[in-house]
XYZ file of C-alpha atoms in Angstrom:
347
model
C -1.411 -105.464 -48.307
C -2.655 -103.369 -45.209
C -3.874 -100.134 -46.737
C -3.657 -96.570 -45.240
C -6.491 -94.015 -45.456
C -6.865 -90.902 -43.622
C -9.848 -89.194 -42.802
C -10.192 -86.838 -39.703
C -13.100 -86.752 -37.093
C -14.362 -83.443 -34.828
C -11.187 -84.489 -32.567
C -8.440 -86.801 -34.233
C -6.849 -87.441 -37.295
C -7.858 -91.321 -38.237
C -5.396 -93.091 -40.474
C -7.353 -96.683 -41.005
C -4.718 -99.377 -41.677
C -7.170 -101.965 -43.359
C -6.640 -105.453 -41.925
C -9.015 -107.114 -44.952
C -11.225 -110.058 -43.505
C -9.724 -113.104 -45.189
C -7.681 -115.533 -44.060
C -4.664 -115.113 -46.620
C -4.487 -111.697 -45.145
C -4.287 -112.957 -41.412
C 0.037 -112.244 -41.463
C -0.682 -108.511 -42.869
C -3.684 -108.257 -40.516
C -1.140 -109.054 -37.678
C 1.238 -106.504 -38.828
C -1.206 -103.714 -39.499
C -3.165 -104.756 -35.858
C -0.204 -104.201 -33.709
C -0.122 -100.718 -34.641
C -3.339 -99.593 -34.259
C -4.707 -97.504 -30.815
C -8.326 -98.858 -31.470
C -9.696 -101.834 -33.558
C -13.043 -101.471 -35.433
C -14.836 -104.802 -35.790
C -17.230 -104.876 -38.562
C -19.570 -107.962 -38.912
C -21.808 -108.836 -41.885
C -25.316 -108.974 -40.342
C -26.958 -110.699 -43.800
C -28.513 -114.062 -42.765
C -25.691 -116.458 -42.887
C -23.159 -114.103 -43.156
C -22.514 -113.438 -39.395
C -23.101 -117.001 -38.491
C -20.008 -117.900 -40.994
C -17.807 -115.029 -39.573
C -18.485 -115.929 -35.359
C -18.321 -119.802 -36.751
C -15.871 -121.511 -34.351
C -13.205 -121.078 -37.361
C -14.756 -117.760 -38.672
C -12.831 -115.346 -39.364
C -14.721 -112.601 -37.150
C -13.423 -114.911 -33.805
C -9.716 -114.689 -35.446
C -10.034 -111.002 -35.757
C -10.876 -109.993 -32.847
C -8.731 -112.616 -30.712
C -6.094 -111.446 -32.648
C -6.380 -107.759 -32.099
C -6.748 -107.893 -28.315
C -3.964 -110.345 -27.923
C -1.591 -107.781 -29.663
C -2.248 -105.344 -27.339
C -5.731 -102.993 -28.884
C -7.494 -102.606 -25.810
C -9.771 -100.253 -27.366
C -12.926 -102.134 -29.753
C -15.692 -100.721 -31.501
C -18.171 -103.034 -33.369
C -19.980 -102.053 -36.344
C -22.628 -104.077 -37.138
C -22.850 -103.851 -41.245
C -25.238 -104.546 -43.894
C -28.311 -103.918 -41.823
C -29.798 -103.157 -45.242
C -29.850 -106.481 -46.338
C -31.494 -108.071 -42.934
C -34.616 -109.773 -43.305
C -36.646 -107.270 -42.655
C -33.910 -104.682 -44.025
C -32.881 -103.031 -40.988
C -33.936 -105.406 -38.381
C -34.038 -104.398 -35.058
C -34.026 -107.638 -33.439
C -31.391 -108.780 -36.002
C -28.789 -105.992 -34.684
C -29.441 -107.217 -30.902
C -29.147 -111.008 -31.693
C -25.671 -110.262 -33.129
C -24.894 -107.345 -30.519
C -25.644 -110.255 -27.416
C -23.555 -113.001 -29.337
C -20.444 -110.934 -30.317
C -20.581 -109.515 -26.119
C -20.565 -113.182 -25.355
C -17.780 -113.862 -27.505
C -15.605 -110.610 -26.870
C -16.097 -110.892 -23.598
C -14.568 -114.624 -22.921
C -11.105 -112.990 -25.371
C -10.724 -110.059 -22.406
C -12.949 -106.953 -24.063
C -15.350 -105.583 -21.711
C -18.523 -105.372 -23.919
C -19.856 -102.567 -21.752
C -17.097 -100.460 -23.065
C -17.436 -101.316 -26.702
C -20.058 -99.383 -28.845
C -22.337 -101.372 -31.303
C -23.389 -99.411 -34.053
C -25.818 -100.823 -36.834
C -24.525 -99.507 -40.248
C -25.066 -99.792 -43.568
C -21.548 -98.925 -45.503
C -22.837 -99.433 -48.517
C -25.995 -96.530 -48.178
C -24.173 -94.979 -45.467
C -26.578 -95.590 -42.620
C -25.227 -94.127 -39.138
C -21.856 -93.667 -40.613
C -21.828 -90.001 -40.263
C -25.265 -88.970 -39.296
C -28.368 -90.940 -37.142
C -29.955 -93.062 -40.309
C -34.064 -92.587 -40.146
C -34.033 -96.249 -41.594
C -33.600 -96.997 -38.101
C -35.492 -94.783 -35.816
C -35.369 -97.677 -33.024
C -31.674 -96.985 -32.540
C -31.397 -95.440 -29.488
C -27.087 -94.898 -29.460
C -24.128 -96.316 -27.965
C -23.164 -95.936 -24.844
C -19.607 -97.290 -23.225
C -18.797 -97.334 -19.611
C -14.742 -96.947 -18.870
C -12.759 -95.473 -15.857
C -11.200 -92.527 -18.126
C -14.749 -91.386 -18.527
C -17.854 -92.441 -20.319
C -19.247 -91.338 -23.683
C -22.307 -91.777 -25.623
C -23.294 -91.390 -29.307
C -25.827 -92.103 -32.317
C -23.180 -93.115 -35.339
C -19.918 -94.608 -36.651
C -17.664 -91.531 -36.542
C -18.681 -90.517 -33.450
C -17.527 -93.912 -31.672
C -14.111 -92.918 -33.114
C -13.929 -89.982 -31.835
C -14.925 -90.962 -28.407
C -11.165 -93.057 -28.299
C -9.237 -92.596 -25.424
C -5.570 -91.761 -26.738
C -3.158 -93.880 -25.479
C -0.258 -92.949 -23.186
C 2.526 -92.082 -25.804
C 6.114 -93.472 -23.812
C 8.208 -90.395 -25.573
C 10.460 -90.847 -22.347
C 11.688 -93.745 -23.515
C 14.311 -94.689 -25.880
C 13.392 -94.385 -29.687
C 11.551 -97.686 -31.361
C 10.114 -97.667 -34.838
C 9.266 -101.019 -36.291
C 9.665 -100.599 -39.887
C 5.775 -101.380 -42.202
C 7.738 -100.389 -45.240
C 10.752 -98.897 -47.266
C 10.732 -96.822 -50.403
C 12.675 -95.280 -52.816
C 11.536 -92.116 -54.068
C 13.126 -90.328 -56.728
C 15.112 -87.282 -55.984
C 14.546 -87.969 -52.415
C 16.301 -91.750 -51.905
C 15.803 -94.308 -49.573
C 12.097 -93.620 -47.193
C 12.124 -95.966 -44.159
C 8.061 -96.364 -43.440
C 6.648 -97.177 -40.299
C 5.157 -95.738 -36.213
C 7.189 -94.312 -33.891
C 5.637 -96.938 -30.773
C 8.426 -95.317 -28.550
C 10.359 -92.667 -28.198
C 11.331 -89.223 -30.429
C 11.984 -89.063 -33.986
C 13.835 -85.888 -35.560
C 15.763 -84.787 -38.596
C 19.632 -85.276 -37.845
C 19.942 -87.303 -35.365
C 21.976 -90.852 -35.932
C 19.562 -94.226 -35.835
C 20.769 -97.676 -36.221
C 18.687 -100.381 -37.583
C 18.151 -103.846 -36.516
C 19.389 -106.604 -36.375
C 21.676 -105.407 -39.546
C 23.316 -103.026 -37.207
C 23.302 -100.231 -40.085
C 23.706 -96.393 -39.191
C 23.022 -93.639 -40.948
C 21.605 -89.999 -39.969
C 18.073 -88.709 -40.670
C 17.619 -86.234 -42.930
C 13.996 -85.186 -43.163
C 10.727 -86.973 -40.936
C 7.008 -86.171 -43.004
C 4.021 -87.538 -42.459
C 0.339 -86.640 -43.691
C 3.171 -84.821 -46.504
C 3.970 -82.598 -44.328
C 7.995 -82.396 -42.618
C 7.875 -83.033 -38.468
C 10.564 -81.386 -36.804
C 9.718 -84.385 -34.488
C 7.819 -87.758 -34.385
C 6.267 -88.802 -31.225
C 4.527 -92.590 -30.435
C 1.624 -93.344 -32.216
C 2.944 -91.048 -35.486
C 3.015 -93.042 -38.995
C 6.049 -91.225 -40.479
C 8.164 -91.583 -43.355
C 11.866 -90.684 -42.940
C 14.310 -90.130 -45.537
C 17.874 -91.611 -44.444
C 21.657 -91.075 -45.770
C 24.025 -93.758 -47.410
C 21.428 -96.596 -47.244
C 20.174 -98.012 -50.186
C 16.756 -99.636 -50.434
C 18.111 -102.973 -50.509
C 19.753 -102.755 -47.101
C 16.243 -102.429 -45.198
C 13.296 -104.485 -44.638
C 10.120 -104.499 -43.349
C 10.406 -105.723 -39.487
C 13.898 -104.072 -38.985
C 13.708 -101.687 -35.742
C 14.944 -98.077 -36.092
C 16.613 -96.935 -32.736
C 18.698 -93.657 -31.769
C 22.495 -94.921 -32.380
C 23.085 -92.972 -28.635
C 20.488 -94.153 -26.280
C 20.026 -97.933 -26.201
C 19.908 -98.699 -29.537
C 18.251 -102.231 -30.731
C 19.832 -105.162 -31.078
C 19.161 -108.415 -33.118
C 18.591 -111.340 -30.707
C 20.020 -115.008 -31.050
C 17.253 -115.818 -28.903
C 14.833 -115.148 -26.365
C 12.160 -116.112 -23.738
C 8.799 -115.558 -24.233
C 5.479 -116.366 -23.107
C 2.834 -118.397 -25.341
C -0.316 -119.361 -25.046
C -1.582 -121.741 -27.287
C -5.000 -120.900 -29.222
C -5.755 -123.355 -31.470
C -3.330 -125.883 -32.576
C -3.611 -129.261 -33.896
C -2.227 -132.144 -31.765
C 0.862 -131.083 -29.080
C 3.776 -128.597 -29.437
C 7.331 -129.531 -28.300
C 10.595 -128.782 -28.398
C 11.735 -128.402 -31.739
C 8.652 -127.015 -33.107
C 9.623 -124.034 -36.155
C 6.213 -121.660 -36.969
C 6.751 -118.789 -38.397
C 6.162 -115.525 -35.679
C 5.177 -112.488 -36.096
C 6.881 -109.903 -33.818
C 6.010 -105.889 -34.613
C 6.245 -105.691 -37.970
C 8.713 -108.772 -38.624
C 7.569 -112.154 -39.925
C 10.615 -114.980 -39.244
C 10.247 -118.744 -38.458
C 11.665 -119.465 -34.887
C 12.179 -122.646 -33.063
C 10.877 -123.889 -30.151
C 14.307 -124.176 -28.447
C 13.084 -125.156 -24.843
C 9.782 -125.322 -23.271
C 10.546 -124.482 -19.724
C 7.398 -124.309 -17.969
C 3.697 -124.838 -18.297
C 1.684 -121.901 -16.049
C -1.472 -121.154 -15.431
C -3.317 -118.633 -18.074
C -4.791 -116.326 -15.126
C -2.809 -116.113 -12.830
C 0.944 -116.849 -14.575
C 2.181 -119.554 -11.789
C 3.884 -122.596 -12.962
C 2.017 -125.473 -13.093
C 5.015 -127.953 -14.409
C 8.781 -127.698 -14.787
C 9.982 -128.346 -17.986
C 6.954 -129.964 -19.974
C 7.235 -132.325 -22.361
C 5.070 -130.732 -24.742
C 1.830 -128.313 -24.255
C -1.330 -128.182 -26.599
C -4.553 -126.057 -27.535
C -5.357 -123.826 -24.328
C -1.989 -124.153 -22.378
C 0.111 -121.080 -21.578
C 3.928 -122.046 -20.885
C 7.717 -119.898 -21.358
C 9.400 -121.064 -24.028
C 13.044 -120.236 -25.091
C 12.397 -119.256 -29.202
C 15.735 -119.246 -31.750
C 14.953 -117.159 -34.771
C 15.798 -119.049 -38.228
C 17.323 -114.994 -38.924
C 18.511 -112.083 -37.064
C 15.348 -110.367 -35.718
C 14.903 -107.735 -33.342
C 13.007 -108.832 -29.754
C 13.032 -107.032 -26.523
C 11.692 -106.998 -22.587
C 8.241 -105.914 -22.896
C 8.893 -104.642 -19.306
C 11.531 -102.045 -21.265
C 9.376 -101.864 -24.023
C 5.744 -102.447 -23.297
C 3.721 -103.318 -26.490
């Protein structure tokens, strides 16, 4: 599953959630993806290996489509294995693959002038922690934004150059449930990151779409108790009355007094089409992933076909789109599921 390991860096705490790079892990890379502020690309630079992972099915192109179309803004690429280049630690190696994963980045919606490549070796730790002298031609990253610019020789300093993300805690509680536990002595441990909102101990939440409530008796995370959760926090809670059974991974925790979630019978929602076999239409069932919930839903009604740019309608009521179109589409989920506005709840 998506594994979580902390480590902490000169600024932040890092917890990594581990989206591994196969293809059976693509619905837990989805899952782990949406939560995470930045996305750290690593690419195999072994001959053949980074030609199978950019490949036009590989899974490097997945990856990183993937994590910028569920909202990471933020990219770092680590270019690995340098120490098995021919010659180990190949200079021209790490700028082949540095100019084709810009090109590639760069036509998903990345800005590769903002990204830092960093040549590493995992395995001998080469510029994880500390400039490697294996690779003396290295001159650093450097990434160009609007918050500010930042420059840098290895891995951990990339991370710590992150901008943190605006944290909505004006908004009404949302925490997508990753997990849920049962601990002995302690009960039933709802797992999962506060995206908006405030989480504390005693206050009433209702999840969704099971419409449960229940009050909060204790918040922890890195083991330690909160006496409040803000966005971005991976937290634990320990609930009242609920047994493990009644909870699930892609319920929504909400306070039970300010706007609480709802399930929804259905919803409108805008799709764009990556690579799909032959056309959609109405009718359609693939399974969606939406925060952390994972629910076949049916194409109910494709209303319109619109432009990818610039979002205008190109056609009223198509009768079925294909690889490369963006259209709205009314979606029925096969089960209760919890969607809302991104313009109430931005992702």
């Amino acid at each position: 599953d998506i594994a979580l390991w902390k480590f902490e860096t000169a600024k932040y705490y890092v917890t990594i959630i581990d989206a591994p790079g196969h293809r059976d892990f693509i619905k837990n890379m989805i899952t782990g993806t949406s939560q995470a502020d930045c996305a750290v690309l690593i690419v195999a630079a072994g001959t053949g290996e980074f030609e199978a992972g950019i490949s036009k099915n590989g899974q490097t192109r997945e990856h990183a489509l993937l994590a910028f179309t569920l909202g990471v803004k933020q990219l770092i690429v680590g270019v690995n294995k340098m120490d098995s280049t021919e010659p180990p630690y190949s200079e021209s190696r790490f700028e082949e693959i540095k100019k084709e994963v810009s090109s590639y980045i760069k036509k998903i919606g990345y800005n590769p002038a903002s990204v830092a490549f960093v040549p590493i070796s995992g395995w001998h730790g080469d510029n994880m922690l500390e400039p490697s002298p294996k690779m003396a031609w290295y001159k650093g990253w450097k990434v160009e934004r609007k918050d500010g610019n930042a420059d840098g020789k290895c891995l951990i300093e990339a991370l710590d150059a992150i901008l943190p993300p605006s944290r909505p805690t004006d908004k009404a509680l949302r925490l997508p449930l990753q997990d849920v536990y049962k601990i002995g002595g302690i009960g039933t441990v709802p797992v999962g990151r506060v995206e908006t909102g405030i989480l504390k101990p005693g206050m009433l939440v209702t999840f969704a779409p099971a419409a449960l409530t229940t009050e909060v008796k204790s918040v922890e995370m890195h083991h330690e108790a909160l006496t409040e959760a803000l966005p971005g926090d991976n937290v634990g809670f320990n609930v009242k009355n609920i047994s493990v059974k009644e909870l699930r991974r892609g319920y929504v925790a909400g306070d039970s007094k300010n706007s609480p979630p709802r399930g929804a019978a259905d919803f409108t929602a805008q799709v764009i089409v990556l690579n799909h076999p032959g056309q959609i239409s109405n009718g359609y069932t693939p399974v969606l992933d939406c925060h952390t919930a994972h629910i076949a839903c049916k194409f109910a009604e494709i209303k319109e076909k619109c432009d990818r740019r610039t979002g205008k309608t190109t056609e009223e009521n198509p009768k079925s789109i294909k690889s490369g179109d963006a259209a709205i589409v009314m979606l029925q989920p096969s089960k209760p599921m919890c969607a809302e506005a991104f313009q109430e709840f931005p992702p």
